[in-house]
Coordinates of C-alpha atoms in Angstrom, one line a residue:
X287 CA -0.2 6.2 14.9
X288 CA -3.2 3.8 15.2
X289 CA -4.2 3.6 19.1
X290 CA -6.3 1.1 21.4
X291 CA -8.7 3.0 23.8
X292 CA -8.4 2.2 27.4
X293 CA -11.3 -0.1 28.4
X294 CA -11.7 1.5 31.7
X295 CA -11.7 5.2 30.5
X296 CA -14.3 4.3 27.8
X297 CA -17.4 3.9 27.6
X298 CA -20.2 3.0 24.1
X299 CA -23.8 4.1 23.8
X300 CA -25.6 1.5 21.9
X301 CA -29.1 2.7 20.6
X302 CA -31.2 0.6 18.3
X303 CA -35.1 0.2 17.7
X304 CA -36.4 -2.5 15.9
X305 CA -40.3 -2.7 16.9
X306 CA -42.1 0.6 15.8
X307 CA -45.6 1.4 16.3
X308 CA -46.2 3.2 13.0
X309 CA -43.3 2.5 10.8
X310 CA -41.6 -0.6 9.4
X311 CA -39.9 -3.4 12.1
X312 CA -36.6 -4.0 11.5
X313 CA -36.0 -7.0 13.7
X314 CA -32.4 -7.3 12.3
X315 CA -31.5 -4.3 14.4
X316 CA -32.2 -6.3 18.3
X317 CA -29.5 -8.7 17.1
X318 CA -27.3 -5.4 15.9
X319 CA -26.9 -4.5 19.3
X320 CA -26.5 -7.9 20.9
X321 CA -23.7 -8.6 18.4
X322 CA -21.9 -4.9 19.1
X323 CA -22.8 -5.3 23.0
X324 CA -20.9 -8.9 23.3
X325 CA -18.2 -7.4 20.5
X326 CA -17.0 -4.9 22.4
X327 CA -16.7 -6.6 25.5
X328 CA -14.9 -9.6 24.1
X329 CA -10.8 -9.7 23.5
X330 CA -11.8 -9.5 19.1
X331 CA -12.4 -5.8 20.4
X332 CA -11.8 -3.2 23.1
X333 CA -12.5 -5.7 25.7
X334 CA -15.2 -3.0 27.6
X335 CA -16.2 -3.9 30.7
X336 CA -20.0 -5.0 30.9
X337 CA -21.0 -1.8 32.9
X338 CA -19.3 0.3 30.1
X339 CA -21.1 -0.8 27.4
X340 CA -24.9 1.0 27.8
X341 CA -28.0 -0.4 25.4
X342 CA -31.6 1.4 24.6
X343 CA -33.3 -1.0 22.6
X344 CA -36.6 0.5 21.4
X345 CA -36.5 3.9 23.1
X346 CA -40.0 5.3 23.3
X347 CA -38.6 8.5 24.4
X348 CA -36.0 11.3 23.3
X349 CA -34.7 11.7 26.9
X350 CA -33.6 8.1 27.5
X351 CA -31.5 8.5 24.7
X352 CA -29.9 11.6 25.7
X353 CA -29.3 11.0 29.1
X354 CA -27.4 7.6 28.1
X355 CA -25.5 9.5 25.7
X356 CA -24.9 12.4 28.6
X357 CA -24.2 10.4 31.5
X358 CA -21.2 7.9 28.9
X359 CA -19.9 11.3 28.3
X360 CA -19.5 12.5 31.4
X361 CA -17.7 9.3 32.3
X362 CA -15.7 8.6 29.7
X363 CA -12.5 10.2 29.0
X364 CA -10.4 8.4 26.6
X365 CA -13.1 7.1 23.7
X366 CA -16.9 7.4 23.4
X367 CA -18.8 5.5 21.2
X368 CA -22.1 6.0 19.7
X369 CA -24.3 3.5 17.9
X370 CA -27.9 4.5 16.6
X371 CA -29.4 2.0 14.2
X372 CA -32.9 2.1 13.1
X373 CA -35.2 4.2 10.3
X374 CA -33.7 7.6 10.0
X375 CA -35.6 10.7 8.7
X376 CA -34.8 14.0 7.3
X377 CA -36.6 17.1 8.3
X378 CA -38.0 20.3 6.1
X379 CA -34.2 21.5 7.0
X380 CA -32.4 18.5 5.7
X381 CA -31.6 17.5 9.7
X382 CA -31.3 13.9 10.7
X383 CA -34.0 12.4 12.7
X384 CA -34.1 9.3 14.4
X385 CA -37.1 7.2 14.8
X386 CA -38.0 6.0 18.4
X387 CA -40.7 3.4 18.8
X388 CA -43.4 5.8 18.4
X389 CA -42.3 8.1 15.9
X390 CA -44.7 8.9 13.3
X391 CA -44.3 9.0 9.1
X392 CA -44.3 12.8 8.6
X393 CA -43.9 14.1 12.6
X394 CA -40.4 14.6 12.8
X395 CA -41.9 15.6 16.7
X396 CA -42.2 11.8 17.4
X397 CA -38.7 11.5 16.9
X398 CA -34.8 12.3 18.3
X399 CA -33.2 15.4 16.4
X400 CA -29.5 13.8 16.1
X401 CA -28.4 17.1 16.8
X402 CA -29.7 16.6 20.5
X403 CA -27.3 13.8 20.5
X404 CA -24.7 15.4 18.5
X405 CA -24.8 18.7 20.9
X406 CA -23.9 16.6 24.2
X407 CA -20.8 15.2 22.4
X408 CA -19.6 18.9 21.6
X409 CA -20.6 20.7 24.3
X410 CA -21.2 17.9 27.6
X411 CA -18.4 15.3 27.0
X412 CA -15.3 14.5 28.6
X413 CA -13.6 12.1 26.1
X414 CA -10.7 12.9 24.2
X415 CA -11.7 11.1 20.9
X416 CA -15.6 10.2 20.0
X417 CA -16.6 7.3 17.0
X418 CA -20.1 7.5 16.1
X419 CA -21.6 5.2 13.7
X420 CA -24.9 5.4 12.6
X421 CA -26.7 2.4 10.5
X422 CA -30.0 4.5 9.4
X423 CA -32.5 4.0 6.6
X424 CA -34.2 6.4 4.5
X425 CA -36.9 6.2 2.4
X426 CA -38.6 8.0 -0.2
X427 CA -37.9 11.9 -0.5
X428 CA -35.0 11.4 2.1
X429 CA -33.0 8.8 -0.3
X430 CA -33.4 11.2 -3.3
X431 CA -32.2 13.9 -1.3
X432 CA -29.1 11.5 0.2
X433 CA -28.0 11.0 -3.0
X434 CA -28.4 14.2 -4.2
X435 CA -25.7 15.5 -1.9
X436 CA -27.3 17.3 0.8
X437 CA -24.3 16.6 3.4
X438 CA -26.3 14.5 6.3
X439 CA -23.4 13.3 7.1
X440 CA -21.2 16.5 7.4
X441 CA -24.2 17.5 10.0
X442 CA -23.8 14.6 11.9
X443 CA -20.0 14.8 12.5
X444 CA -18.4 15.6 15.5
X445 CA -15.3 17.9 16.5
X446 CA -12.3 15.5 17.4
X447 CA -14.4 12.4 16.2
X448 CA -14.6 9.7 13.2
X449 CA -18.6 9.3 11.8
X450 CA -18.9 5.8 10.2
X451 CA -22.5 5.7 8.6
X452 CA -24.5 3.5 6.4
X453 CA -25.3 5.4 3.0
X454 CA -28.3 5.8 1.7
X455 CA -30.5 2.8 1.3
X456 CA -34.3 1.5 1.1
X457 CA -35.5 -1.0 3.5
X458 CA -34.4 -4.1 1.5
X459 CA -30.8 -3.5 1.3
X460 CA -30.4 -2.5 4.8
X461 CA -31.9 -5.7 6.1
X462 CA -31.9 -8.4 3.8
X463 CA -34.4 -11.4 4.2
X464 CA -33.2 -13.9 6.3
X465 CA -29.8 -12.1 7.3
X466 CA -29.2 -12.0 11.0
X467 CA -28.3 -8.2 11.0
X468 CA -28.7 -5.6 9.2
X469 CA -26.2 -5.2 6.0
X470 CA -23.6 -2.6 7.3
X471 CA -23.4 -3.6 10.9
X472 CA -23.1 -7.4 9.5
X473 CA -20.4 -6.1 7.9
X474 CA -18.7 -4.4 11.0
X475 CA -19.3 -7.6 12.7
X476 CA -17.4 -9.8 10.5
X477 CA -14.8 -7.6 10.0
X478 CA -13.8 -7.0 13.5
X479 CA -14.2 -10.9 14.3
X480 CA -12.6 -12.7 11.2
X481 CA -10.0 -9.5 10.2
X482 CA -9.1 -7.6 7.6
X483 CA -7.0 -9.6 5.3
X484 CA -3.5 -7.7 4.5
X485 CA -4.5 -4.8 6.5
X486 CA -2.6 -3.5 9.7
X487 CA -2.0 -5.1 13.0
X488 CA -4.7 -2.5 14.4
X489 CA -8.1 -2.7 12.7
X490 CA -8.3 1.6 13.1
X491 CA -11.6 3.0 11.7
X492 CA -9.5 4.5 8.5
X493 CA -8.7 1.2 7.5
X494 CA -11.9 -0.2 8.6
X495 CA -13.7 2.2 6.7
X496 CA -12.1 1.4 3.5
X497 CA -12.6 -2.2 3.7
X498 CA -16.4 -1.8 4.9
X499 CA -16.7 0.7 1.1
X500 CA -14.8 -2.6 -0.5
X501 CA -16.8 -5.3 1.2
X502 CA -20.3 -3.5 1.0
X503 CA -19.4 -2.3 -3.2
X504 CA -18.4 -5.9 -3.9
X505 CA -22.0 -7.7 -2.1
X506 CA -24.1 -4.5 -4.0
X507 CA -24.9 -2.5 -1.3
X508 CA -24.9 0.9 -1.0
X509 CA -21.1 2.0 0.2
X510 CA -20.9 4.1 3.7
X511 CA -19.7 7.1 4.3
X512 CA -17.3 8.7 7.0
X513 CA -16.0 12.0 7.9
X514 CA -12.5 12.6 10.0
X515 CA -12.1 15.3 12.9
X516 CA -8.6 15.2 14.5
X517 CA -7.1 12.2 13.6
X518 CA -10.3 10.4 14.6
X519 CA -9.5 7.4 12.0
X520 CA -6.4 6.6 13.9
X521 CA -8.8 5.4 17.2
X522 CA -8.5 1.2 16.6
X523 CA -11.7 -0.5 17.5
X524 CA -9.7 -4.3 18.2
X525 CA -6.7 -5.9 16.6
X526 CA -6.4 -7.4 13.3
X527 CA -7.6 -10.9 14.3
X528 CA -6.1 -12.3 10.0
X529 CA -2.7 -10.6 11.2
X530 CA -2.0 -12.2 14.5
X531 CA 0.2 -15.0 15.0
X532 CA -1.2 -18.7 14.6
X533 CA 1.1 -20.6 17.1
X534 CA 3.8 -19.4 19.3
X535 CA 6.9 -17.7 17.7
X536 CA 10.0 -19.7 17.2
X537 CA 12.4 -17.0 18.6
X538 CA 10.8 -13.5 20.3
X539 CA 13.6 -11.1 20.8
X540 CA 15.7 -9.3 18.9
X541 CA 14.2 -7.5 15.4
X542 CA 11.0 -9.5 15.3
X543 CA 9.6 -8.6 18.5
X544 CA 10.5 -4.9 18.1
X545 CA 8.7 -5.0 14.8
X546 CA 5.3 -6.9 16.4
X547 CA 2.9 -3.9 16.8
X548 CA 2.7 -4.2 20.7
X549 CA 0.1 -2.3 23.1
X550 CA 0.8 1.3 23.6
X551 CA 1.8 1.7 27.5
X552 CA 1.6 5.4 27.0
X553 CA -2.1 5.3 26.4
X554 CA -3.0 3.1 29.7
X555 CA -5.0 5.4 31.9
X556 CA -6.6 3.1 34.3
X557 CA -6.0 0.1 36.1
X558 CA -8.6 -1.8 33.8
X559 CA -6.5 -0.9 30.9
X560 CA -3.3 -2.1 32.2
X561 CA -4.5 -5.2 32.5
X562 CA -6.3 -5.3 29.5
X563 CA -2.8 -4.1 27.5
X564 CA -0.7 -6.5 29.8
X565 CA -3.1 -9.5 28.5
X566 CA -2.6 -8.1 24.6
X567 CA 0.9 -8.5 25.3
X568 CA 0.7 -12.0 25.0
X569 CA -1.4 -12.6 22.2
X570 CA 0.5 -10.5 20.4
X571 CA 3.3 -12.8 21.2
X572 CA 1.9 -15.7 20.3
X573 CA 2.8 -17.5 23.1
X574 CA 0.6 -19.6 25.9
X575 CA 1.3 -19.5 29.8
X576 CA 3.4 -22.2 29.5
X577 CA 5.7 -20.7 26.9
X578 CA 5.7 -17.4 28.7
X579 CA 6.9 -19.3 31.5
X580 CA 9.7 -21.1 30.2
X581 CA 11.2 -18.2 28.1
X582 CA 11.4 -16.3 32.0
X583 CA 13.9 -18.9 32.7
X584 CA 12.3 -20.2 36.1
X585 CA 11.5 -17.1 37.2
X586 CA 8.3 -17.2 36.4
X587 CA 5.5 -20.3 37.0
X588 CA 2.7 -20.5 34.3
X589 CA 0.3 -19.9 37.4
X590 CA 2.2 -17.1 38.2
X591 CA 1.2 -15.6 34.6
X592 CA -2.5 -16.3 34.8
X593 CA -2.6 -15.1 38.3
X594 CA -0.8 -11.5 37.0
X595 CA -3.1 -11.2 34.2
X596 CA -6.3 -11.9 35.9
X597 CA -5.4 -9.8 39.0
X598 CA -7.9 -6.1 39.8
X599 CA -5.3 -4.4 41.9
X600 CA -1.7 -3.2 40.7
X601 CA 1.1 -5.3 41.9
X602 CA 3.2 -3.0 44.6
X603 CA 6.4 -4.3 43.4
X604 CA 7.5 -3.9 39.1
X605 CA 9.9 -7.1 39.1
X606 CA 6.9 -9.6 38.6
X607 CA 5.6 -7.7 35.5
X608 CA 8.7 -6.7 34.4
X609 CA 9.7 -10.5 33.9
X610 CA 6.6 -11.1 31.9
X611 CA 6.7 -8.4 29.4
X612 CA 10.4 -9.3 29.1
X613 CA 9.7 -13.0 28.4
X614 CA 7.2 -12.1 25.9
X615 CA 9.7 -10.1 24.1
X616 CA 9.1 -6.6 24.4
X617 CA 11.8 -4.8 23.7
X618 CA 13.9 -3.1 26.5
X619 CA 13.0 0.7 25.5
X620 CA 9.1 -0.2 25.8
X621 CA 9.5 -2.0 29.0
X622 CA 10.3 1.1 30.6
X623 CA 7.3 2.9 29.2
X624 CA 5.3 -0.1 30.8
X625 CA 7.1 0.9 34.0
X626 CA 6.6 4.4 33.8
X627 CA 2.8 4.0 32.7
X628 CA 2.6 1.4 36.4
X629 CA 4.2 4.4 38.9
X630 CA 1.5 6.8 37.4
X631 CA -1.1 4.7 38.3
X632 CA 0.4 3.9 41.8
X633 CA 0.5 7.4 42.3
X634 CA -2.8 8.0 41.3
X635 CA -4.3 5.4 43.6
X636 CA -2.4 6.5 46.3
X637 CA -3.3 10.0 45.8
X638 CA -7.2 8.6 45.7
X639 CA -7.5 6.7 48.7
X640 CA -5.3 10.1 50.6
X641 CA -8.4 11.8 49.3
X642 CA -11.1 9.7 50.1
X643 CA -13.7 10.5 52.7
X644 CA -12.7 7.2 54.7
X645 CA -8.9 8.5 54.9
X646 CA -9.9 12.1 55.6
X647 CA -12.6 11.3 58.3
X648 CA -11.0 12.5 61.6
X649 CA -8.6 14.7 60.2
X650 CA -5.6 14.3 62.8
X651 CA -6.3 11.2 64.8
X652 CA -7.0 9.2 61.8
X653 CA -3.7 10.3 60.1
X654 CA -2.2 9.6 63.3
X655 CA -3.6 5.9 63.6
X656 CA -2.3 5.1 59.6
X657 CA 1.3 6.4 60.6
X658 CA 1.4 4.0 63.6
X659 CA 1.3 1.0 61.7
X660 CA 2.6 1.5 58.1
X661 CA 4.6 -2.0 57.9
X662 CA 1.4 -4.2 58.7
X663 CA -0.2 -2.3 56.4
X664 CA 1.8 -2.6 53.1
X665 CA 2.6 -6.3 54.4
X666 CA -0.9 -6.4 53.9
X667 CA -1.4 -5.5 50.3
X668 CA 2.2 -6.9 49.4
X669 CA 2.7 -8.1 45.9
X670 CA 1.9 -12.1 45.3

């Protein structure tokens, strides 16, 4: 079953150099990572908060790429991603190198060992599944030996993870002239903005992968590649934007809805992501503020519906949320999974803020100063 990461438990690693000192620019790759930066973040895709998104543009050095990569992995831990685009090289042993903005033709020194990168997602990260997707170029001796089989990309992969990676290709076909990006991440692009035509509700790297091999076959450009650890193709990087509804649904409940492929509450980890699904809800619907509001029959104010999705803090009371999700028209069964997915989070949050220094500080007398004024307190942070 296809799955949305939760924004707030995930985190992407965006690498890309495009000015070298002794190798070829690519200047399509600075607008790569602009493109995947504002992508991610944006409701086409996983809808990442900024500060979860991390981009080294023309790292000089092998460390700033490794500690990224280190410090998103000890932070996330629903999905990682990884993006690397730039020239790639292969070494006497046949091991991917990455070119950093000093890297030198012929001193694989100069460069990142992917393997560095590749080591702190086996043995360093915290995240459950990982995508990595690599759009490097080889040239020369490297593309013979591509082709001829030498499994770079088997290397590369990643226990519990889905590679995506550009094949093969010489400098022209990676960036054609006068193309904003680079041919496979132009591809990515456009196929996580406009859709995949007749493909599923989620766009999941499986069935982006084999639209990317049609898309990039039919244009005449070498065809990527991708490898599969653990169900790693079933990770979804944004909805099918060609399969969701055009204008509000004539009737919601009933067979329809339950067929409409709604968020999964079960994989909500964080408050972020709860919001994040709860918003998904209704554009899965189809429906605007205003419809939302009069399907709740008066119970719920089209204020009342941007004010619940735009809030940062969990409502204390379910009826508010439970009017919305009903109006929307998920089904009864899934409802309660939306309810059982907001008490886990209340009881994490509670648990917190029990733990926290502030609410420890004192020991006794502070415990004794909370349990004098309990009512004031939760009248405080009451539901709106």
């Amino acid at each position: 079953m296809s799955v949305l990461p939760d924004p707030g438990a995930s985190r992407a690693v965006l690498v890309g150099t495009s000015r070298y000192e002794h190798l070829e620019p690519l200047p399509a790759v600075a607008n790569n990572l602009q493109g995947l930066a504002g992508l991610l973040c944006s409701p086409l895709s996983l809808q990442l908060p900024a500060r979860h998104v991390t981009v080294v543009e023309d790292p000089a050095e092998a460390h700033t790429v490794v500690g990224a990569v280190r410090q998103a992995a000890a932070e996330a831990t629903d999905t990682l991603v990884v993006y690397v685009a730039g020239h790639g090289l292969v070494d006497a042993q046949d091991q991917l190198v990455l070119a950093l903005a000093h890297t030198e033709f012929g001193r694989i020194e100069t460069g990142l060992p992917y393997d560095w990168v590749r080591q702190v997602l086996l043995m360093d990260s915290r995240a459950d599944r990982h995508v990595v997707i690599l759009d490097c170029c080889y040239s020369g001796l490297a593309l013979g030996r591509m082709s001829a089989g030498t499994g770079l990309t088997d290397q590369a992969a990643v226990e519990g993870s889905f590679l995506l990676a550009a094949a093969a290709e010489t400098r022209t076909a990676l960036a054609p002239v006068g193309e904003t990006y680079t041919a496979f991440t132009g591809a990515l692009l456009e196929a996580l903005r406009q859709g995949v035509p007749g493909g599923p509700a989620l766009v999941d790297l499986g069935a982006l992968y084999r639209h990317l091999r049609q898309t990039m076959e039919a244009r005449g450009h070498p065809v990527p590649q991708a490898r599969d650890r653990n169900s790693g193709a079933q990770v979804a990087l944004g909805r099918n934007q060609a399969d969701l509804p055009a204008a509000p649904v004539a009737a919601v409940g009933g067979t329809h809805a339950g067929e409409r492929c709604w968020p999964d509450p079960r994989a909500i980890r964080t408050v972020t992501g709860f919001f994040t699904a709860l918003a998904d809800v209704r554009v899965v619907s189809g429906l605007t503020h205003r419809a939302v509001s009069e399907r709740s029959a008066g119970r719920m104010a089209a204020g009342t519906v941007s004010r619940l999705l735009n809030r940062s803090t969990l409502p204390t009371t379910w009826g508010t949320t439970a009017v919305y999700l009903s109006a929307c028209g998920v089904p009864d069964e899934q409802i309660t999974q939306w309810q059982i997915a907001w008490q886990q989070l209340r009881g994490q949050n509670l648990l917190a803020k029990t733990a926290s220094p502030e609410a420890t500080r004192d020991g006794g007398s502070e415990k004794a100063k909370g349990w004098q004024h309990p009512l004031s307190v939760f009248r405080r942070r009451g539901d709106h």
